[in-house]
Amino acid sequence: MRQLVYYIGQSIDGFIAGPGDEVDFFPVPDEYATWMFTQFGDALPTHARRLGRVDDVPNSRFDTIVMGRRTYQPALDVGITSPYAHLRQYVVSTTMTQSPDPAVTIIGGDPVAAVQALKAEDSPLDVYLAGGAGLAGALLPEIDRLVVKQYPVVAGAGVPLFSTGFAPTSFELTDVQSFGSGHVVLDYRRA
């Protein structure tokens, strides 16, 4: 069975975005950007893959993305209806009932059941959970792996890594990648 991987960036104090969903305060130096392009190019939006010249590289980690409506909205705001054209795209939303693009499927019901079905598919590639915090909290029982990109910045407030009730869930740290810039990537597997 394939895994649900929550690949996400956060500040030192655990915020994935600012109070207004800002992410532009996360620094991305060249060495770190190169790592993201080469190691997790599948998880980049299609326009970023073009910029990094990895748009013609076959997917090696993911073939499917699951995201919440707030994660999808910035693409819609600039007229992009299929931001991850290289992946099968699912948007979990209780307010969006119809997809603006045939390549994007709306999950209006139980996201846990939908993700369980995606994980049960026969594929060598995993499912990428892009966020946000509420969706990650709802899907915590299904998350098999966390890849947390920690940026060397304190946000002070914003959107947390998870938004859920008290739910202690153990993960085992399996790898740490650090960069001279102060960026750290923490790879956890469900214990």
XYZ file of C-alpha atoms in Angstrom:
191
model
C 0.000 0.000 0.000
C 1.292 3.439 -0.838
C 1.762 6.165 1.733
C 0.230 9.537 2.499
C 3.161 11.962 2.856
C 2.655 15.368 4.468
C 5.428 17.386 2.794
C 5.247 20.844 4.293
C 7.313 23.888 5.223
C 7.174 25.522 8.630
C 8.799 28.269 10.652
C 10.910 27.424 13.705
C 7.825 28.075 15.842
C 5.640 25.680 13.837
C 3.640 27.870 11.440
C 3.100 26.843 7.808
C 1.847 30.308 6.824
C 1.240 33.718 8.320
C -2.112 34.846 9.764
C -3.250 35.906 6.256
C -1.878 32.726 4.611
C 1.398 34.505 3.725
C 4.324 32.258 2.762
C 6.585 34.845 1.146
C 8.564 35.307 4.385
C 10.136 31.836 4.015
C 13.660 32.327 2.606
C 14.663 30.049 -0.288
C 18.420 30.272 -0.977
C 19.897 28.565 -4.044
C 21.290 25.462 -2.295
C 17.936 24.766 -0.659
C 15.981 25.434 -3.862
C 18.231 23.018 -5.753
C 17.543 20.354 -3.125
C 13.770 20.877 -3.450
C 13.920 20.671 -7.249
C 16.040 17.503 -7.285
C 14.582 15.656 -4.278
C 10.928 16.733 -4.276
C 10.304 18.144 -7.738
C 7.029 16.205 -7.895
C 5.703 18.339 -5.026
C 6.261 21.632 -6.818
C 3.482 23.352 -8.748
C 3.787 22.995 -12.511
C 4.944 26.601 -13.046
C 7.734 26.137 -10.448
C 8.827 22.900 -12.132
C 9.254 24.891 -15.353
C 11.352 27.528 -13.562
C 13.551 24.805 -12.061
C 13.817 23.059 -15.419
C 12.415 19.814 -14.018
C 9.072 19.949 -15.833
C 10.096 17.136 -18.176
C 11.475 14.911 -15.382
C 9.180 11.936 -14.708
C 7.520 11.794 -11.303
C 9.562 9.698 -8.877
C 7.780 10.217 -5.531
C 4.146 11.233 -6.074
C 1.420 10.776 -8.660
C -1.418 12.300 -6.616
C -1.894 15.443 -4.532
C -4.537 16.126 -1.879
C -4.959 19.700 -0.711
C -7.459 21.832 1.132
C -9.411 24.668 -0.447
C -7.189 27.369 1.125
C -4.114 25.691 -0.364
C -5.805 25.599 -3.781
C -7.174 29.162 -3.641
C -3.958 31.126 -4.446
C -3.756 29.345 -7.816
C -7.396 30.169 -8.548
C -6.765 33.795 -7.580
C -4.265 34.123 -10.455
C -6.368 32.159 -12.948
C -4.650 28.769 -12.615
C -7.232 26.007 -12.256
C -4.805 23.057 -12.526
C -1.720 24.039 -10.482
C -0.234 20.531 -10.344
C -0.884 19.351 -13.903
C 1.753 16.606 -13.525
C -0.257 14.989 -10.667
C -3.792 13.748 -10.129
C -5.311 16.617 -8.139
C -7.851 16.400 -5.314
C -9.202 19.389 -3.403
C -11.045 18.810 -0.135
C -13.729 21.448 0.275
C -17.122 21.811 1.902
C -17.827 25.058 0.031
C -16.655 24.273 -3.507
C -19.097 21.809 -5.001
C -18.016 21.937 -8.634
C -14.483 21.774 -9.974
C -13.310 24.665 -12.143
C -11.104 22.236 -14.093
C -11.666 18.663 -15.331
C -8.185 17.738 -14.009
C -9.186 18.629 -10.433
C -11.520 16.432 -8.393
C -13.426 17.949 -5.479
C -13.795 15.823 -2.340
C -16.863 17.183 -0.593
C -17.388 14.253 1.737
C -15.184 12.370 4.159
C -11.522 13.079 3.348
C -10.367 10.076 5.393
C -12.359 7.622 3.266
C -11.173 9.322 0.070
C -7.515 9.140 1.146
C -7.889 5.514 2.233
C -9.144 4.715 -1.277
C -6.225 6.607 -2.863
C -3.707 4.802 -0.641
C -5.215 1.441 -1.601
C -4.629 2.036 -5.319
C -1.967 0.012 -7.074
C 0.844 2.480 -7.707
C 4.560 2.605 -6.895
C 4.212 6.332 -6.107
C 2.822 7.952 -2.961
C 0.098 10.511 -2.264
C 1.259 14.046 -1.454
C -0.672 15.904 1.247
C -0.035 19.586 0.586
C -2.088 21.035 3.427
C -3.512 22.899 5.106
C -3.594 22.590 8.841
C -7.255 21.594 9.205
C -6.997 18.953 6.514
C -3.743 17.632 7.991
C -5.459 17.415 11.374
C -8.399 15.503 9.901
C -6.046 13.147 8.031
C -3.563 12.637 10.893
C -4.633 8.976 11.353
C -3.766 8.351 7.672
C -0.419 10.193 7.512
C 2.400 7.668 7.129
C 5.287 10.083 6.700
C 6.049 13.716 7.529
C 8.695 15.603 5.580
C 8.968 18.901 7.431
C 11.021 21.658 5.843
C 11.948 23.939 8.722
C 12.870 27.461 7.686
C 15.255 29.514 9.856
C 12.633 32.119 10.729
C 10.200 32.696 13.604
C 6.731 33.748 12.419
C 5.203 34.584 15.790
C 1.662 33.780 14.627
C -0.119 32.135 11.756
C -1.421 28.806 10.502
C -0.098 25.870 12.577
C 1.338 22.658 11.131
C -1.777 20.805 12.341
C -5.151 22.026 13.494
C -6.841 19.275 15.461
C -7.873 18.349 18.940
C -5.482 16.749 21.386
C -4.267 13.668 19.501
C -0.755 12.486 20.486
C 0.591 10.527 17.529
C 4.096 9.061 17.532
C 6.480 9.403 14.616
C 10.085 8.250 14.367
C 12.754 10.592 13.008
C 14.452 8.734 10.152
C 16.552 11.422 8.464
C 17.778 14.978 8.902
C 19.090 17.116 6.066
C 20.666 20.420 7.061
C 21.896 23.322 4.978
C 24.447 26.059 5.633
C 21.606 28.569 5.397
C 20.021 27.175 8.558
C 17.283 25.256 6.747
C 16.593 21.767 8.103
C 14.488 18.989 6.583
C 13.147 16.474 9.091
C 11.860 13.148 7.767
C 9.530 11.226 10.100
C 7.793 7.868 9.664
C 4.791 6.743 11.676
C 6.084 4.816 14.686
